[in-house]
Tab-separated table of C-alpha atoms and ligand atoms in Angstrom:
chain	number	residue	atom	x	y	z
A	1	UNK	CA	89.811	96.703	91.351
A	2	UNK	CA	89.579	100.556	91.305
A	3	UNK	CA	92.567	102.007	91.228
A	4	UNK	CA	92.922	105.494	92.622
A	5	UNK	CA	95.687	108.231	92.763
A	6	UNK	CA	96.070	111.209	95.009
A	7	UNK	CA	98.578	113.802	94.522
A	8	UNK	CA	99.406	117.659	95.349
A	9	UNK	CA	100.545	119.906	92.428
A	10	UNK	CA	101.714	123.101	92.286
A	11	UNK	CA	99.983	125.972	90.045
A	12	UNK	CA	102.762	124.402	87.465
A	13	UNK	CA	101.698	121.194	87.632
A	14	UNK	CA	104.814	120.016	89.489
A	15	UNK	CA	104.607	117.185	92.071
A	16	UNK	CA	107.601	118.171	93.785
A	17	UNK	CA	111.706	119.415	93.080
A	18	UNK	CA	114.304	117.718	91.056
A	19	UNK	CA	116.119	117.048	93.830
A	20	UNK	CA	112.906	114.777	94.754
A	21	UNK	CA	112.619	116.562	98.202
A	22	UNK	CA	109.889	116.282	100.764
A	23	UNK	CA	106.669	117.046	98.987
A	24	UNK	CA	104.968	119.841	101.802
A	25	UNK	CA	103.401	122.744	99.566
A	26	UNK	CA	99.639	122.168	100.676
A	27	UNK	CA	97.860	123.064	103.651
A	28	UNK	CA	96.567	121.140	106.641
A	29	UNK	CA	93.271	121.183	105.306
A	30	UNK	CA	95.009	119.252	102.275
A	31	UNK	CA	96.345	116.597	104.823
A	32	UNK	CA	92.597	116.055	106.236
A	33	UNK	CA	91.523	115.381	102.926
A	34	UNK	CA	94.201	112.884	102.328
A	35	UNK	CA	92.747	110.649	105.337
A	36	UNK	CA	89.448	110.863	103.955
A	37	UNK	CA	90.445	109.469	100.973
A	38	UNK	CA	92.644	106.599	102.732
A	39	UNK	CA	89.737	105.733	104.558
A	40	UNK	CA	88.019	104.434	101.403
A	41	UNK	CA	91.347	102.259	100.589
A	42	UNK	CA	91.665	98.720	101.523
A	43	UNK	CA	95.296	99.248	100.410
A	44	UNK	CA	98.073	102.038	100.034
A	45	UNK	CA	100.616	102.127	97.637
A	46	UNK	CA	103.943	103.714	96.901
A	47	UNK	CA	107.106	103.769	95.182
A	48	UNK	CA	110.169	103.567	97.316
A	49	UNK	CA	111.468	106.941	96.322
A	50	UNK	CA	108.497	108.706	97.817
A	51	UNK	CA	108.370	106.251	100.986
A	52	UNK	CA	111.570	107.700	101.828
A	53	UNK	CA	111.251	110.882	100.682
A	54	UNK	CA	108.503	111.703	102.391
A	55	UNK	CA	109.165	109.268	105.273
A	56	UNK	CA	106.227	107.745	105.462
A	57	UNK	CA	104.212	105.513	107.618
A	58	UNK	CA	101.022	105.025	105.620
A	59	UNK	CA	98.432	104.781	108.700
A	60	UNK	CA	95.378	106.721	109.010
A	61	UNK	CA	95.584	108.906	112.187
A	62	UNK	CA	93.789	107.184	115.303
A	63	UNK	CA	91.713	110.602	115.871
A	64	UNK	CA	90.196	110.132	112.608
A	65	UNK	CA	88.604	106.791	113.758
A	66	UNK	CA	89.429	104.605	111.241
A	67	UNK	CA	86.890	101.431	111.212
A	68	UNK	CA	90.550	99.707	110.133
A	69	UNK	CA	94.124	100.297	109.097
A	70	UNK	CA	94.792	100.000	104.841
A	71	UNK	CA	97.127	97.167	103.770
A	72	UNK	CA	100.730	99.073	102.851
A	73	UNK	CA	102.163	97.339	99.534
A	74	UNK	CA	105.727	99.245	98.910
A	75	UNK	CA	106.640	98.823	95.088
A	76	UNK	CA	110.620	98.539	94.302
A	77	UNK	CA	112.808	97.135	91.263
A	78	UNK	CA	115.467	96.383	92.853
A	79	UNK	CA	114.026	95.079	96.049
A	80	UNK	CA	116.039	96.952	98.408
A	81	UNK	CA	114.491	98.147	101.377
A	82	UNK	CA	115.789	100.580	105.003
A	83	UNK	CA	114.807	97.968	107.323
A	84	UNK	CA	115.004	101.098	109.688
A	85	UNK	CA	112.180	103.150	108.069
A	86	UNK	CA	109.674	104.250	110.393
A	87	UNK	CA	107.207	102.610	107.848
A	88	UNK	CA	108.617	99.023	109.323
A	89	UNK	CA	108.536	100.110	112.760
A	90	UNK	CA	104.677	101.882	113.088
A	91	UNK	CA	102.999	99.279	114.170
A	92	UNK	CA	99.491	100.425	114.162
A	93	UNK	CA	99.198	100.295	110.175
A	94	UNK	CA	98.333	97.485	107.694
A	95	UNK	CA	100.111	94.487	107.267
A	96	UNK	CA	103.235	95.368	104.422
A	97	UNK	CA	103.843	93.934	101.390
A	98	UNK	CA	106.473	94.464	99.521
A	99	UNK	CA	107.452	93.852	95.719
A	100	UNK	CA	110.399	93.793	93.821
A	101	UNK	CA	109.661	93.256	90.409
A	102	UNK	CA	113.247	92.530	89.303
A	103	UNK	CA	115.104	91.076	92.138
A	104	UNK	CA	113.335	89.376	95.071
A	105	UNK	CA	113.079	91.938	98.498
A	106	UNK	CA	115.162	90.971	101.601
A	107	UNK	CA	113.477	91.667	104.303
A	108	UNK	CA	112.447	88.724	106.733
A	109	UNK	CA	110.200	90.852	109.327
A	110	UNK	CA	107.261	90.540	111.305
A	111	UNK	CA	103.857	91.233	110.060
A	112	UNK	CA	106.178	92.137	106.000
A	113	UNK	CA	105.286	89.842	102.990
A	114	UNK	CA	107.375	89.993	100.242
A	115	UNK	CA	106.473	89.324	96.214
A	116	UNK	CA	108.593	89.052	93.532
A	117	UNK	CA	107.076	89.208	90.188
A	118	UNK	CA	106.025	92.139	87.630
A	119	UNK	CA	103.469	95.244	88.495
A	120	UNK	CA	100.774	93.706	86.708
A	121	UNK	CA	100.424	90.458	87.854
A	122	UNK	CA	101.160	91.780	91.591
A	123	UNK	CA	97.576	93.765	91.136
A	124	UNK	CA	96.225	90.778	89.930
A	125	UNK	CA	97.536	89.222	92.970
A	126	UNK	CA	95.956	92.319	95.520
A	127	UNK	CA	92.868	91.868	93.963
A	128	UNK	CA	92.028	88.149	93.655
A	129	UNK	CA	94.352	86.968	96.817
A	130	UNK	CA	94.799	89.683	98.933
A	131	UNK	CA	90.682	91.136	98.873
A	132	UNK	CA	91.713	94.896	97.805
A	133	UNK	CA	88.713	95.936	96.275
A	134	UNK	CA	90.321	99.937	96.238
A	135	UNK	CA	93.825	101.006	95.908
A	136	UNK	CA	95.192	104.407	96.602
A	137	UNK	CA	98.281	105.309	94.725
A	138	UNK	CA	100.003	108.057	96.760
A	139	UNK	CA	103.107	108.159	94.663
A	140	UNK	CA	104.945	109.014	92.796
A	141	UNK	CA	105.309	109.551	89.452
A	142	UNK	CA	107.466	107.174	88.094
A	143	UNK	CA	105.358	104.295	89.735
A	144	UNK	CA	102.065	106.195	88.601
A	145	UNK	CA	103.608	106.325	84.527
A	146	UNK	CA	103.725	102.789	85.246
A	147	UNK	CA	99.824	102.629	86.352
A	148	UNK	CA	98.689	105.031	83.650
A	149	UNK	CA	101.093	102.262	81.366
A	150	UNK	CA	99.064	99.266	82.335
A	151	UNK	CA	95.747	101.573	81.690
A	152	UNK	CA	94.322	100.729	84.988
A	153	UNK	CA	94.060	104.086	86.554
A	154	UNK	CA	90.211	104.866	87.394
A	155	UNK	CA	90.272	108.220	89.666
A	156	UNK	CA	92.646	110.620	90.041
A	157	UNK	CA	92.408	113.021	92.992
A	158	UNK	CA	94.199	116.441	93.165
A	159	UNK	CA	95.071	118.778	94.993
A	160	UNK	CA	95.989	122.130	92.720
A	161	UNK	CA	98.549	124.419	95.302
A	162	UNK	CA	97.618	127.988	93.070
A	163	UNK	CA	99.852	129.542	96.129
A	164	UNK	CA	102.980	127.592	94.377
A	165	UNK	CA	105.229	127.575	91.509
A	166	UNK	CA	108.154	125.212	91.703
A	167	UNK	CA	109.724	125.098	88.621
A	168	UNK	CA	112.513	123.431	86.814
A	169	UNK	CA	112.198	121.671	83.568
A	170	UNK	CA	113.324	118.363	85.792
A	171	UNK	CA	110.889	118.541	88.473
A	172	UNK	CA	108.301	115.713	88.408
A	173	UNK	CA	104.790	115.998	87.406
A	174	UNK	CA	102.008	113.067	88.036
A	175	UNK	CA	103.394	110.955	85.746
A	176	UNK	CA	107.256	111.281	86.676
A	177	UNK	CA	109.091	113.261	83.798
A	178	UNK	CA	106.806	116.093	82.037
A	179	UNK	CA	108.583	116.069	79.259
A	180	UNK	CA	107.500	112.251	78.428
A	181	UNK	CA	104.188	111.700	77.163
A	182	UNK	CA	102.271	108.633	77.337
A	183	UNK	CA	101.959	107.422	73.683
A	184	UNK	CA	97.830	108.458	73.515
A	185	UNK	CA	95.134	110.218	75.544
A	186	UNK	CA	92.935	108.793	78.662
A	187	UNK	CA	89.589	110.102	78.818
A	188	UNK	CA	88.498	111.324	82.768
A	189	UNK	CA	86.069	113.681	83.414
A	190	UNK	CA	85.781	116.003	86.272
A	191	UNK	CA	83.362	114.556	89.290
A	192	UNK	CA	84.514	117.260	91.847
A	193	UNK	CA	85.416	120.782	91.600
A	194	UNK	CA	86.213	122.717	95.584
A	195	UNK	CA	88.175	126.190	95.723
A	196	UNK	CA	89.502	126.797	99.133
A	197	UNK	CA	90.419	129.881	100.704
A	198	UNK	CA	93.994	128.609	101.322
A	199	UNK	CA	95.110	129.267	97.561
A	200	UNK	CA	94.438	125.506	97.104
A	201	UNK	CA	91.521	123.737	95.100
A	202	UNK	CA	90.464	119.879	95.624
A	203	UNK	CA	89.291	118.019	92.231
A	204	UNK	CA	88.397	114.502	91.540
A	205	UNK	CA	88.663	113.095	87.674
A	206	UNK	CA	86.772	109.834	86.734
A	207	UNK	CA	88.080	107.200	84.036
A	208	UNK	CA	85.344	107.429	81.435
A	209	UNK	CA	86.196	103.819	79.034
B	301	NAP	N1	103.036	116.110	95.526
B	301	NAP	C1	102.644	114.887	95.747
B	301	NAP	O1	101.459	114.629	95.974
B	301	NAP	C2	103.640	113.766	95.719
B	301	NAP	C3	103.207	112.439	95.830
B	301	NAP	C4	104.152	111.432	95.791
B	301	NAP	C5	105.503	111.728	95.625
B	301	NAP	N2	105.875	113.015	95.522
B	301	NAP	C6	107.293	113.361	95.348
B	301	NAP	O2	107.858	112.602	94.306
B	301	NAP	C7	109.243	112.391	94.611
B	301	NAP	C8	109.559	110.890	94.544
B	301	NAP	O3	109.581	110.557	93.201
B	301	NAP	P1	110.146	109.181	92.633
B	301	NAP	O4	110.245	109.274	91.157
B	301	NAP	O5	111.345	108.777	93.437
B	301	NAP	O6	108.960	108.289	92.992
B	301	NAP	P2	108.574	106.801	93.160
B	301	NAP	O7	107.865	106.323	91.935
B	301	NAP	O8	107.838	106.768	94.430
B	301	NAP	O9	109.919	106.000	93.407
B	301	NAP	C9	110.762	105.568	92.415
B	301	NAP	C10	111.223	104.196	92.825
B	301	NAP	O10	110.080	103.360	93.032
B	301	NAP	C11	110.272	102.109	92.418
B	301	NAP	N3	109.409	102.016	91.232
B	301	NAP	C12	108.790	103.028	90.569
B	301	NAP	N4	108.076	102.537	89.528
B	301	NAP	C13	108.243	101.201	89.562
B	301	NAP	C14	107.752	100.141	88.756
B	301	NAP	N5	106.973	100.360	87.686
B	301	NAP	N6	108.101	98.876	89.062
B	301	NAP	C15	108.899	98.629	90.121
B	301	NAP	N7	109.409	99.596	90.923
B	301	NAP	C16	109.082	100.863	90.643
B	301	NAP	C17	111.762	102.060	92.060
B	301	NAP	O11	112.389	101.637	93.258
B	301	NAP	P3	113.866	101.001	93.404
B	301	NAP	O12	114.830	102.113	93.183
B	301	NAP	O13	113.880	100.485	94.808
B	301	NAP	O14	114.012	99.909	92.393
B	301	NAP	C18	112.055	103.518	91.754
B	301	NAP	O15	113.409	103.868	91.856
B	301	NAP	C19	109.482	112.954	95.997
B	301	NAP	O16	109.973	114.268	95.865
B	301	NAP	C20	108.100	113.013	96.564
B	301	NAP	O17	107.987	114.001	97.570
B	301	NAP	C21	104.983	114.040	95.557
């Protein structure tokens, strides 16, 4: 299964504030390429923080034409999930699935499947039961340390904001806490290289093994 990640950065390689606010620093332009890249995703994926944070409801746009709607698989410990997040009430997106990899999710809905059982074996379960050839991470970057963990990340997509700083020796980057490194190097190289005019530049980074 190819695993890919997608995330917006500021020139200081932040991926948002401390206080784990809304993450809106890029442009529109930014968004746009964000659908592109969900249309090549059988499934979406996110941590619960940034689900709420950035309240989202993981659907590609209809005016994009989307040939069909990504699977949404919502990752949690503790298996707790707002039943009255728009997520669980857009019902033009993917079927859900959610995981709790310590305690077993509660949520008996329509059209939600719930997993209990660790992040590794749950991929093993998207990709042998579930079909999901590609898998876009969107988020964030405690989940993604997780990924980058397991060693099965295989593109990573950014979105450099040169226009922002945000600061803070607690903000986030990619992987969750800057000042924690993984314990040794991954090799990508750089497929994609776009400056806009907005401030912003798009790269892509493949997994070289
Ligand atoms: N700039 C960008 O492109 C971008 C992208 C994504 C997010 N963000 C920003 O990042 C911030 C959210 O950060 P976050 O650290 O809260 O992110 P997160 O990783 O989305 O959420 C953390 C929560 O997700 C669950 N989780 C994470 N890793 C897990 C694992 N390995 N196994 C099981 N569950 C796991 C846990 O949920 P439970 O607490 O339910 O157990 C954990 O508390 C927001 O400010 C958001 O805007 C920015």
């Amino acid at each position: 299964m190819n695993i890919i990640l997608n995330f917006a950065i500021s020139a200081d390689g932040k991926i948002g504030t401390k206080q784990k606010n809304a993450s809106k620093f890029t442009s529109q332009k930014d968004l746009e390429r964000l659908w592109a890249i969900r249309m090549r995703a059988d499934a979406l994926m996110v941590g619960r923080g940034t689900l709420e944070a950035d309240h989202m409801s993981m659907t590609i746009p209809e005016h994009c034409h989307p040939d069909r709607q990504p699977l949404r698989l919502i990752i949690s410990r503790q298996g707790q999930f707002d039943l009255s997040h728009k997520v669980f009430h857009t019902p033009h997106g993917g079927a859900i699935h959610l995981l709790g990899t310590e305690q077993s999710p509660s949520a008996e809905l329509e059209g939600v499947t719930t997993h209990h059982q660790s992040l590794a074996s749950f991929l093993t379960h998207c990709e042998q039961q579930l079909g999901i050839q590609t898998l876009l991470c969107e988020g964030g970057g405690e989940l993604v340390r997780s990924l980058a963990e397991l060693g099965v990340i295989s593109e990573i997509n950014l979105t450099i904001a040169g226009h922002t700083l945000i600061g803070g020796a607690e903000a986030p980057g990619i992987l969750g806490n800057v000042m924690s490194h993984l314990p040794a190097s991954q090799h990508f190289v750089i497929s994609h290289f776009e400056p806009l005019e907005t401030g912003e530049c798009f790269l892509t980074y493949q997994r070289v093994h």
